Each structure stands twice: as structure tokens, then as C-alpha cells.
């Protein structure tokens, strides 16, 4: 996948969320309860195996 393709997809997601940037998208996800706080790099409570952010459903 090219960088331009990724930028296009990110832009489409931001548009659908009505978010001005990636940080705003994270705030919206937090407010919707999709993600939780992470205390620091050693906090694995919201991390999936491999360190990926775990998404609540």
C-alpha cells in the first residue's frame, strides 16, 4: 500500500468522523468509549498482544 493510499484512507475516515485531525479522532473514540486511557508505555491493560491498542466493542 502506498503512502498516498494510506493518506487517502485516513482522510476519508477523518471526514466520516467529522474530525479535523488524527488527535481529534482519538478524542472522539475516547469519548465514545471505544478506547481507554493508557498510563504509560508499561501499561498493557489496553494493549493487545504485540502492543497494538485494544479496541473495545
XYZ file of C-alpha atoms in Angstrom:
57
model
C 0.000 0.000 0.000
C 1.470 3.342 -0.965
C 1.789 6.340 1.315
C -0.725 8.244 -0.797
C -3.261 5.423 -0.432
C -2.862 5.490 3.348
C -3.260 9.274 3.384
C -6.420 8.955 1.299
C -7.917 6.350 3.640
C -7.008 8.356 6.752
C -8.546 11.441 5.181
C -11.733 9.533 4.384
C -12.008 8.278 7.964
C -11.433 11.776 9.357
C -14.116 13.147 7.044
C -16.638 10.487 8.119
C -15.903 11.218 11.781
C -16.025 14.973 11.167
C -12.607 15.116 12.851
C -10.107 17.826 11.967
C -7.049 15.612 12.554
C -5.909 12.263 13.972
C -5.744 13.627 17.512
C -9.350 14.773 17.261
C -10.302 11.291 16.007
C -8.665 9.744 19.102
C -10.563 12.157 21.362
C -13.829 11.201 19.662
C -13.044 7.487 20.092
C -12.221 8.049 23.773
C -15.431 9.997 24.350
C -17.425 7.246 22.623
C -15.877 4.656 24.942
C -14.086 2.835 22.123
C -10.679 3.266 23.730
C -9.498 3.859 27.267
C -6.620 5.715 28.871
C -3.106 4.320 28.886
C -0.936 5.285 31.865
C 2.365 4.794 30.112
C 4.449 2.510 27.941
C 4.395 -0.262 30.574
C 0.599 -0.278 30.894
C -0.641 -3.318 28.993
C -4.239 -3.180 30.200
C -5.475 -1.619 26.951
C -2.897 -3.263 24.717
C -3.410 -6.336 22.601
C -0.595 -8.826 22.011
C 2.207 -7.147 20.107
C 1.482 -3.773 21.698
C -1.421 -2.805 19.430
C -4.122 -0.665 21.002
C -7.044 -2.850 22.076
C -10.376 -1.582 20.791
C -13.458 -2.001 22.998
C -16.627 -3.208 21.324
